[in-house]
Amino acid sequence: MVIREFVPLEYLQSHDKSGMPLSKEYRIFFLDHQIIAFLNYWDDVTYDEDQPDLTPFMEIARTITSRFFTMDIAKTAEGSWIIVELGDGGVSGLPEQMDVRAFYEGLHQD
């Protein structure tokens, strides 16, 4: 069993179908500990210009023993940024706004 601490997140809007509250979240894709994509987590939500300083998240990413992974981060209701989840990059969903072809071409290494 996994138990997570409840942390109130900055509310953006409610999901138009489920009514679930959507918070200010981003998905970061890392390859070899470098950011290769930084995207809004929610496709149908308007985000403001306020984005996190990625430096502390890049420092944490260097400690992850995986070549390809995602880090979902969110802004708390108090205004700080936290990691919500780490995931295997091979099974993490790609947001609709992502240029999928360019993303996969970027993964190709000679």
mmCIF file of C-alpha atoms in Angstrom:
data_model
loop_
_atom_site.group_PDB
_atom_site.id
_atom_site.type_symbol
_atom_site.label_atom_id
_atom_site.label_comp_id
_atom_site.label_asym_id
_atom_site.label_seq_id
_atom_site.Cartn_x
_atom_site.Cartn_y
_atom_site.Cartn_z
ATOM 1 C CA MET A 1 0.000 0.000 0.000
ATOM 2 C CA VAL A 2 1.149 3.518 -0.796
ATOM 3 C CA ILE A 3 -0.092 6.500 1.157
ATOM 4 C CA ARG A 4 0.538 10.042 -0.012
ATOM 5 C CA GLU A 5 0.293 13.204 2.002
ATOM 6 C CA PHE A 6 -2.599 15.402 0.891
ATOM 7 C CA VAL A 7 -1.253 18.713 -0.345
ATOM 8 C CA PRO A 8 -3.747 21.335 -1.577
ATOM 9 C CA LEU A 9 -2.750 22.469 -5.074
ATOM 10 C CA GLU A 10 -3.366 25.705 -6.945
ATOM 11 C CA TYR A 11 -6.773 25.349 -8.569
ATOM 12 C CA LEU A 12 -7.158 26.191 -12.253
ATOM 13 C CA GLN A 13 -10.655 24.981 -13.123
ATOM 14 C CA SER A 14 -12.929 21.949 -12.963
ATOM 15 C CA HIS A 15 -12.762 19.219 -15.580
ATOM 16 C CA ASP A 16 -15.622 19.776 -18.020
ATOM 17 C CA LYS A 17 -16.762 16.116 -17.955
ATOM 18 C CA SER A 18 -15.888 14.736 -14.532
ATOM 19 C CA GLY A 19 -16.011 17.925 -12.480
ATOM 20 C CA MET A 20 -12.635 16.975 -10.957
ATOM 21 C CA PRO A 21 -10.599 19.988 -9.834
ATOM 22 C CA LEU A 22 -7.632 20.565 -12.136
ATOM 23 C CA SER A 23 -4.506 22.055 -10.655
ATOM 24 C CA LYS A 24 -1.490 23.835 -12.059
ATOM 25 C CA GLU A 25 0.695 20.927 -13.115
ATOM 26 C CA TYR A 26 3.440 20.305 -15.618
ATOM 27 C CA ARG A 27 4.987 17.114 -17.018
ATOM 28 C CA ILE A 28 8.735 17.096 -17.570
ATOM 29 C CA PHE A 29 10.368 14.403 -19.702
ATOM 30 C CA PHE A 30 14.016 13.643 -18.936
ATOM 31 C CA LEU A 31 16.496 11.701 -21.061
ATOM 32 C CA ASP A 32 19.915 11.066 -19.549
ATOM 33 C CA HIS A 33 19.038 13.559 -16.808
ATOM 34 C CA GLN A 34 18.403 16.397 -19.278
ATOM 35 C CA ILE A 35 15.008 17.977 -19.892
ATOM 36 C CA ILE A 36 13.748 17.087 -23.350
ATOM 37 C CA ALA A 37 10.167 18.313 -22.917
ATOM 38 C CA PHE A 38 8.347 20.593 -20.482
ATOM 39 C CA LEU A 39 4.581 20.641 -21.020
ATOM 40 C CA ASN A 40 1.328 21.688 -19.454
ATOM 41 C CA TYR A 41 -0.148 18.613 -17.804
ATOM 42 C CA TRP A 42 -3.741 19.448 -18.769
ATOM 43 C CA ASP A 43 -4.616 19.958 -22.420
ATOM 44 C CA ASP A 44 -7.859 21.917 -22.139
ATOM 45 C CA VAL A 45 -6.834 24.370 -19.433
ATOM 46 C CA THR A 46 -5.515 27.914 -19.759
ATOM 47 C CA TYR A 47 -2.221 28.344 -17.924
ATOM 48 C CA ASP A 48 -0.874 31.742 -16.896
ATOM 49 C CA GLU A 49 2.735 32.819 -17.464
ATOM 50 C CA ASP A 50 3.918 31.804 -13.968
ATOM 51 C CA GLN A 51 6.257 28.831 -14.390
ATOM 52 C CA PRO A 52 8.555 27.172 -11.883
ATOM 53 C CA ASP A 53 12.292 27.514 -11.571
ATOM 54 C CA LEU A 54 13.338 24.092 -12.867
ATOM 55 C CA THR A 55 16.800 24.152 -11.227
ATOM 56 C CA PRO A 56 15.815 22.214 -8.063
ATOM 57 C CA PHE A 57 13.929 19.641 -10.125
ATOM 58 C CA MET A 58 16.924 19.161 -12.420
ATOM 59 C CA GLU A 59 19.101 18.572 -9.350
ATOM 60 C CA ILE A 60 16.699 15.898 -8.112
ATOM 61 C CA ALA A 61 16.534 14.385 -11.608
ATOM 62 C CA ARG A 62 20.293 13.784 -11.538
ATOM 63 C CA THR A 63 19.745 11.391 -8.608
ATOM 64 C CA ILE A 64 17.191 9.220 -10.452
ATOM 65 C CA THR A 65 18.709 5.975 -11.710
ATOM 66 C CA SER A 66 16.833 5.850 -14.984
ATOM 67 C CA ARG A 67 17.741 7.138 -18.434
ATOM 68 C CA PHE A 68 14.181 8.048 -19.459
ATOM 69 C CA PHE A 69 11.541 9.205 -17.001
ATOM 70 C CA THR A 70 8.900 11.818 -16.307
ATOM 71 C CA MET A 71 8.474 14.130 -13.378
ATOM 72 C CA ASP A 72 5.058 15.652 -12.759
ATOM 73 C CA ILE A 73 5.252 18.836 -10.730
ATOM 74 C CA ALA A 74 2.502 21.056 -9.350
ATOM 75 C CA LYS A 75 2.112 24.400 -7.645
ATOM 76 C CA THR A 76 0.712 24.166 -4.137
ATOM 77 C CA ALA A 77 -2.082 26.406 -2.889
ATOM 78 C CA GLU A 78 0.605 28.099 -0.745
ATOM 79 C CA GLY A 79 2.681 28.931 -3.846
ATOM 80 C CA SER A 80 5.551 26.450 -3.689
ATOM 81 C CA TRP A 81 6.310 23.780 -6.268
ATOM 82 C CA ILE A 82 6.391 20.045 -5.488
ATOM 83 C CA ILE A 83 6.940 16.760 -7.271
ATOM 84 C CA VAL A 84 3.632 14.949 -7.547
ATOM 85 C CA GLU A 85 4.896 11.827 -9.283
ATOM 86 C CA LEU A 86 7.855 10.231 -11.039
ATOM 87 C CA GLY A 87 7.115 7.837 -13.864
ATOM 88 C CA ASP A 88 8.725 5.605 -16.439
ATOM 89 C CA GLY A 89 9.050 7.686 -19.599
ATOM 90 C CA GLY A 90 8.041 4.725 -21.742
ATOM 91 C CA VAL A 91 4.555 4.510 -20.259
ATOM 92 C CA SER A 92 3.857 8.167 -19.439
ATOM 93 C CA GLY A 93 1.113 9.802 -21.455
ATOM 94 C CA LEU A 94 1.917 12.441 -24.016
ATOM 95 C CA PRO A 95 -0.206 15.588 -23.831
ATOM 96 C CA GLU A 96 -2.271 16.421 -26.920
ATOM 97 C CA GLN A 97 -0.398 19.693 -27.476
ATOM 98 C CA MET A 98 2.888 17.814 -27.894
ATOM 99 C CA ASP A 99 4.445 17.405 -31.330
ATOM 100 C CA VAL A 100 4.726 13.635 -31.012
ATOM 101 C CA ARG A 101 6.823 13.128 -34.138
ATOM 102 C CA ALA A 102 9.391 15.727 -33.034
ATOM 103 C CA PHE A 103 9.413 14.217 -29.536
ATOM 104 C CA TYR A 104 10.253 10.713 -30.786
ATOM 105 C CA GLU A 105 12.771 12.054 -33.286
ATOM 106 C CA GLY A 106 14.431 13.844 -30.362
ATOM 107 C CA LEU A 107 14.731 10.540 -28.510
ATOM 108 C CA HIS A 108 16.666 8.968 -31.362
ATOM 109 C CA GLN A 109 20.372 8.975 -30.659
ATOM 110 C CA ASP A 110 23.034 7.955 -33.150
#
